[in-house]
CSV table of C-alpha atoms in Angstrom, one decimal:
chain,number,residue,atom,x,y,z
A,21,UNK,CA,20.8,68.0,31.5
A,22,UNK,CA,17.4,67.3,33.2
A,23,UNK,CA,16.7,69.3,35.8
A,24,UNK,CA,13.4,67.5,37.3
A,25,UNK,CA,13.3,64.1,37.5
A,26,UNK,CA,10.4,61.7,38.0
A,27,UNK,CA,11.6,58.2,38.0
A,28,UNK,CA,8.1,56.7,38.3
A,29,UNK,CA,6.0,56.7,35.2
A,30,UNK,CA,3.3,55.2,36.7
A,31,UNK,CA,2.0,54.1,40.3
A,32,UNK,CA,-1.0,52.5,41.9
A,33,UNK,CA,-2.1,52.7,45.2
A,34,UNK,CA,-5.2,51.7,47.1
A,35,UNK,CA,-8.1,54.1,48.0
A,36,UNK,CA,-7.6,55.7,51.3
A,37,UNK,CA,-3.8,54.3,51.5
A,38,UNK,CA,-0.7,57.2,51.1
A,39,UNK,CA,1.3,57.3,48.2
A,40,UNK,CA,4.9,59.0,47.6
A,41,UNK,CA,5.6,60.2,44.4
A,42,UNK,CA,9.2,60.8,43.5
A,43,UNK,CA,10.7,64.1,42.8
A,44,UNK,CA,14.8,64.9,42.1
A,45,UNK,CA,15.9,68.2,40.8
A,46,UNK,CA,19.5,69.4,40.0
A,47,UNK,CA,20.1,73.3,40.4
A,48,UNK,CA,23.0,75.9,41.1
A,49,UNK,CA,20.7,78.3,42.4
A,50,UNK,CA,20.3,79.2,46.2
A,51,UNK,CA,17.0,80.6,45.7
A,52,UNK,CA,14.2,78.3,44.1
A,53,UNK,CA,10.9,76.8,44.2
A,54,UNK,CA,9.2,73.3,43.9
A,55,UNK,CA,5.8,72.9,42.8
A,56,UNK,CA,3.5,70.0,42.3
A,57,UNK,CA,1.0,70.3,39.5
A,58,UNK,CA,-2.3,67.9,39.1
A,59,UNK,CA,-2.9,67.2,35.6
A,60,UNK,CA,-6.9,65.3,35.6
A,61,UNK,CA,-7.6,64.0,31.7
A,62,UNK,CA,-9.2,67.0,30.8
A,63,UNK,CA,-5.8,68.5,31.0
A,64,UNK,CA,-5.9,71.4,33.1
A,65,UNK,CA,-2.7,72.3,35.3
A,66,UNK,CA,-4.3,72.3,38.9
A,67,UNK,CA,-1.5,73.5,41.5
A,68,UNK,CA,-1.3,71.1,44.5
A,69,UNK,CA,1.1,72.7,46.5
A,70,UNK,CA,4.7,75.1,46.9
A,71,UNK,CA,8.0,74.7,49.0
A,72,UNK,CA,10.6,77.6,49.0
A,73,UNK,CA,14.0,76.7,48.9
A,74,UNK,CA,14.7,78.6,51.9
A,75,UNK,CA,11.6,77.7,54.1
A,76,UNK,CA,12.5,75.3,57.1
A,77,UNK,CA,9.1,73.3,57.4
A,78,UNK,CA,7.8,71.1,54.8
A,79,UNK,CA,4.5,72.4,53.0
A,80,UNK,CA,1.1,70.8,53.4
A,81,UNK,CA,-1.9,71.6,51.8
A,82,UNK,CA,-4.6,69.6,53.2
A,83,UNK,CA,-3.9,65.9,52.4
A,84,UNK,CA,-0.9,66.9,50.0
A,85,UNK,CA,2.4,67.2,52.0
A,86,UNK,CA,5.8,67.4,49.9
A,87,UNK,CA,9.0,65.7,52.1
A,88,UNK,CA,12.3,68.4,51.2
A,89,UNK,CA,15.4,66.9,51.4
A,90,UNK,CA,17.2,69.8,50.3
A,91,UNK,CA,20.7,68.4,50.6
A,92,UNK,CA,19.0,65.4,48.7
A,93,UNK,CA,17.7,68.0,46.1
A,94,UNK,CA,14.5,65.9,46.5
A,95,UNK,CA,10.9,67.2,46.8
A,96,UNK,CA,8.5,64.5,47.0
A,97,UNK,CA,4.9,64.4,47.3
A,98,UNK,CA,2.9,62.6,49.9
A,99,UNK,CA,-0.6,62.3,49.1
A,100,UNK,CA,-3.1,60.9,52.2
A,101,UNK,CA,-5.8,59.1,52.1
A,102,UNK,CA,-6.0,58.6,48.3
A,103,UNK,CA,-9.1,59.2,46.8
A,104,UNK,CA,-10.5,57.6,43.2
A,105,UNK,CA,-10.4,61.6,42.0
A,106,UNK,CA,-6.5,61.5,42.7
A,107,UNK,CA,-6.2,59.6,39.8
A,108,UNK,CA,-4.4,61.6,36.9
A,109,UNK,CA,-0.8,62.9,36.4
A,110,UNK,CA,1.1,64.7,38.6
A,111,UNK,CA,4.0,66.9,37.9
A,112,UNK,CA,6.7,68.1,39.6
A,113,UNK,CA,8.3,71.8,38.4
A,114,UNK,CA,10.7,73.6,39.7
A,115,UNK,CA,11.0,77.5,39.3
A,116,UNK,CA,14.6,78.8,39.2
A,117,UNK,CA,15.5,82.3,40.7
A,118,UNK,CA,18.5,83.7,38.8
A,119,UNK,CA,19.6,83.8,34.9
A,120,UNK,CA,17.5,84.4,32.2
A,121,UNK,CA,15.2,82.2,32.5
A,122,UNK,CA,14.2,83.2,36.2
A,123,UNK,CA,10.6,82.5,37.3
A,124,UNK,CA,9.9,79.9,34.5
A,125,UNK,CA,8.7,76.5,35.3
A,126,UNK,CA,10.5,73.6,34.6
A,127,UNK,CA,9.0,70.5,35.0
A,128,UNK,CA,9.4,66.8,35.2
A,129,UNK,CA,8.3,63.9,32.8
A,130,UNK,CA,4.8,63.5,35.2
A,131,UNK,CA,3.6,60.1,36.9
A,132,UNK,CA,0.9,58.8,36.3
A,133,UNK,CA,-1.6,57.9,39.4
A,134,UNK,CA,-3.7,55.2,39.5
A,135,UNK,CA,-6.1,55.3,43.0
A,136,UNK,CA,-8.3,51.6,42.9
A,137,UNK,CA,-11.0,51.0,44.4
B,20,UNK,CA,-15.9,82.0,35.0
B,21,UNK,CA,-13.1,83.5,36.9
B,22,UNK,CA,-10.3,81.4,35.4
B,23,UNK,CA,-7.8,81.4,32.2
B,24,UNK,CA,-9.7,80.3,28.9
B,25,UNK,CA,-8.3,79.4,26.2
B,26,UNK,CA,-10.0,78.5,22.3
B,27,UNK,CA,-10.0,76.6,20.8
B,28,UNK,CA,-9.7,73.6,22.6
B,29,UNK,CA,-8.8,71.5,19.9
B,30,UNK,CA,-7.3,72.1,16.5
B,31,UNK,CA,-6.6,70.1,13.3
B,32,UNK,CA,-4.2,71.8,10.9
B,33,UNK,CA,-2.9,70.6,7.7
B,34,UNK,CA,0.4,71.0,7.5
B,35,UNK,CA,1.7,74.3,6.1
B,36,UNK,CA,-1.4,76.0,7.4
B,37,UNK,CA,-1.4,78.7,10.2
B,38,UNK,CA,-3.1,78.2,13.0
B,39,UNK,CA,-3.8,81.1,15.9
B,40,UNK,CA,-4.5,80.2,19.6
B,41,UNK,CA,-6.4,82.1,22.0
B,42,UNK,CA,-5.8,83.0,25.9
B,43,UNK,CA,-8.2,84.8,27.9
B,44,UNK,CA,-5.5,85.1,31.4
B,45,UNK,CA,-7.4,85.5,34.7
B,46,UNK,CA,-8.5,89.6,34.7
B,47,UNK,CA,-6.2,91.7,36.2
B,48,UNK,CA,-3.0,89.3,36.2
B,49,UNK,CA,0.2,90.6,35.0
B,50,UNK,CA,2.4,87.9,34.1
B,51,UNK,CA,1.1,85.2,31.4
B,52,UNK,CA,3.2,82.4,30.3
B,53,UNK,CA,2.9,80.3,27.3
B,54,UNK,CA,3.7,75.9,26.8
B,55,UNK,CA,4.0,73.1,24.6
B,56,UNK,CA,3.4,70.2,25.9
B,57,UNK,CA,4.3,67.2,23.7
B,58,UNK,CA,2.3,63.7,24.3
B,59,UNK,CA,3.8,61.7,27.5
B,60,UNK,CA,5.5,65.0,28.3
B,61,UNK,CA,5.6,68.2,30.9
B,62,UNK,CA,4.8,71.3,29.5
B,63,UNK,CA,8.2,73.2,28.1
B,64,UNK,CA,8.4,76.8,28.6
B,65,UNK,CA,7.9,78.7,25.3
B,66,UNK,CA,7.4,82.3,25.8
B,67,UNK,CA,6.7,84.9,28.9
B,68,UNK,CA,4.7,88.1,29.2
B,69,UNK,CA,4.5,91.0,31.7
B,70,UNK,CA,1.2,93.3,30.8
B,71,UNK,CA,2.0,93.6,27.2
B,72,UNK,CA,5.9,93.2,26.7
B,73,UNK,CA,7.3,89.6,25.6
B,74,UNK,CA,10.0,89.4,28.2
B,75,UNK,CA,11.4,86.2,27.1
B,76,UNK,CA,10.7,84.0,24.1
B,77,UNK,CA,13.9,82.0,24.6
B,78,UNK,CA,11.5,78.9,24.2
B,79,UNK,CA,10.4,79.4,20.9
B,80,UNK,CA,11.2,76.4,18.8
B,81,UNK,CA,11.1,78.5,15.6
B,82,UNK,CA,10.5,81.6,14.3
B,83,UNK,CA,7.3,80.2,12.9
B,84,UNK,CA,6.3,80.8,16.1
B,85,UNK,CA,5.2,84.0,17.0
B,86,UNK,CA,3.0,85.5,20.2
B,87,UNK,CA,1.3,88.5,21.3
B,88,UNK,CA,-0.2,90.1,24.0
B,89,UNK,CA,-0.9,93.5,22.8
B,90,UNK,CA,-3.0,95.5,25.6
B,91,UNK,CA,-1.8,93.3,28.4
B,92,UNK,CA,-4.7,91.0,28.5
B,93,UNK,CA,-5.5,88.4,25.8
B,94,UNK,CA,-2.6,86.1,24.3
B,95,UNK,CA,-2.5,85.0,20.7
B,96,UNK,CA,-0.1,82.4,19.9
B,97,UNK,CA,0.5,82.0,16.3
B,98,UNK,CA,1.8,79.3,14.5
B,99,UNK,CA,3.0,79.8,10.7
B,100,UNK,CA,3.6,76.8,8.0
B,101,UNK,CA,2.5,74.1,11.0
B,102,UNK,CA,4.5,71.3,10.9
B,103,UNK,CA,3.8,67.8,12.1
B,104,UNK,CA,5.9,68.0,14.9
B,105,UNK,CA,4.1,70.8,16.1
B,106,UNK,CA,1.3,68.5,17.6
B,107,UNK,CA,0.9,69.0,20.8
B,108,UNK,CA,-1.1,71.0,23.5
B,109,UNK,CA,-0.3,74.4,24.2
B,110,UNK,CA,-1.1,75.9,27.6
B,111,UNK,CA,-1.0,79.1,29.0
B,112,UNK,CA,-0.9,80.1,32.3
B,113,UNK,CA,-1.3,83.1,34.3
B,114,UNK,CA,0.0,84.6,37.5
B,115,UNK,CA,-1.0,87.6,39.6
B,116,UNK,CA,2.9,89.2,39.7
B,117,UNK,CA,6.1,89.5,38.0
B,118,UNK,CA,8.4,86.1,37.0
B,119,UNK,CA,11.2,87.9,38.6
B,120,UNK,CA,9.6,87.8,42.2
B,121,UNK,CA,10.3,84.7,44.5
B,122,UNK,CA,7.2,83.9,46.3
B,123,UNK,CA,4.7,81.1,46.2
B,124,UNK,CA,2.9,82.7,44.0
B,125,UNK,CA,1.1,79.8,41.6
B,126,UNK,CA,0.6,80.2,38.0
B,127,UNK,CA,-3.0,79.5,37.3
B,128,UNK,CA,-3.4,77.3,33.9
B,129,UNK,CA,-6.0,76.9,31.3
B,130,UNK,CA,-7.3,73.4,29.8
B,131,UNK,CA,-5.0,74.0,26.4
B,132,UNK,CA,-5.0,73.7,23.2
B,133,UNK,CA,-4.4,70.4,21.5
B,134,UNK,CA,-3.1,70.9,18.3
B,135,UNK,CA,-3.0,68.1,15.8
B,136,UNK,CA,-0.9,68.8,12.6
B,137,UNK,CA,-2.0,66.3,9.7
């Protein structure tokens, strides 16, 4: 079963306009943690930003905010004021905190971003 | 530079050939993680050190698949008899503490390897 889900293979959005990207995730776990993950064409993972399962507040990292609707299971990112070097793939992971495979990233399918001028 | 490395960057294998990738972790990180990412996909969890013990390799699509980490720093992921379904980039990532701890810590990635299996 997919744990991540990103139901938006690609999006476009208009320099210095905000964009959502979509983010479900389907886990047992009480303890856990959503990521977002910038992926530029030269294909390094940059990290964007973090949200606990337990924390209260949503995260923001200067114009990167993710929206937690826990009871949702949705973490979505917000991005501000896009810029023509948002442009790339972003992905969204999730890091589970029990079982076997504890600490290990999952992560969604990726969408891609498209910022025009 | 003060980030994870990894060489080559690109590969071309025949298939049947073994090929051996290189990860240089940011110094002094104890946890380094290992994925495949196929085209038009996320990366997929292959195999997970702390220092130099393989903690987990439940990602391993094979056993033609084999990785190392033998003095806690540098990774080698080896590949044995590629096959074409093998293409794909491989990326490994580092972090400054243990998988097991929940925190925000982030797991710093290299650029990859793309391997292309002809």
């Amino acid at each position: 079963a997919q744990k991540i889900t990103q139901t938006q293979p690609g999006m476009f959005v208009q320099e210095k306009e905000a964009v959502t990207l979509d983010c479900t995730y389907d886990t047992s776990d009480q303890s856990y943690g959503l990521f977002w993950y910038k992926q530029p064409s030269s294909g390094e993972m940059i990290f964007l930003i973090y949200q606990g399962s337990y924390d209260e507040q949503n995260a923001t990292e200067g114009r990167y905010s993710l929206n937690f609707q826990k009871a949702r299971k949705s973490a979505n990112l917000v991005i501000s004021a896009s810029q023509l070097g948002d442009s790339a793939m972003y992905f969204c992971a999730m890091r589970e905190g029990s079982g076997g495979s504890q600490g290990n990233l999952i992560f969604g399918k990726g969408t891609k971003l498209s910022v025009k001028p | 530079g003060a980030g994870v490395s990894q060489s080559p960057r690109y590969k071309v294998a025949k298939r049947g050939q073994d090929v051996a990738l290189r990860c240089d972790p940011i110094s002094g990180h104890v946890s380094l993680f290992w994925y495949q990412q196929a085209l038009g996909q996320g990366p997929e969890f292959l195999t997970y050190f702390q220092n130099e013990a393989q903690l987990d390799k439940s990602g391993l699509p094979s056993d033609r698949f084999f990785a190392e980490r033998p003095e806690g720093s540098v990774s080698t992921l080896k590949i044995q008899r590629t096959q074409q379904e093998d293409s794909a980039v491989y990326l490994c990532a580092s972090s400054l503490r243990g998988r097991g701890l929940l925190s925000s810590y982030e797991q710093y990635f290299g650029p990859g390897t793309r391997l292309t299996v002809t």
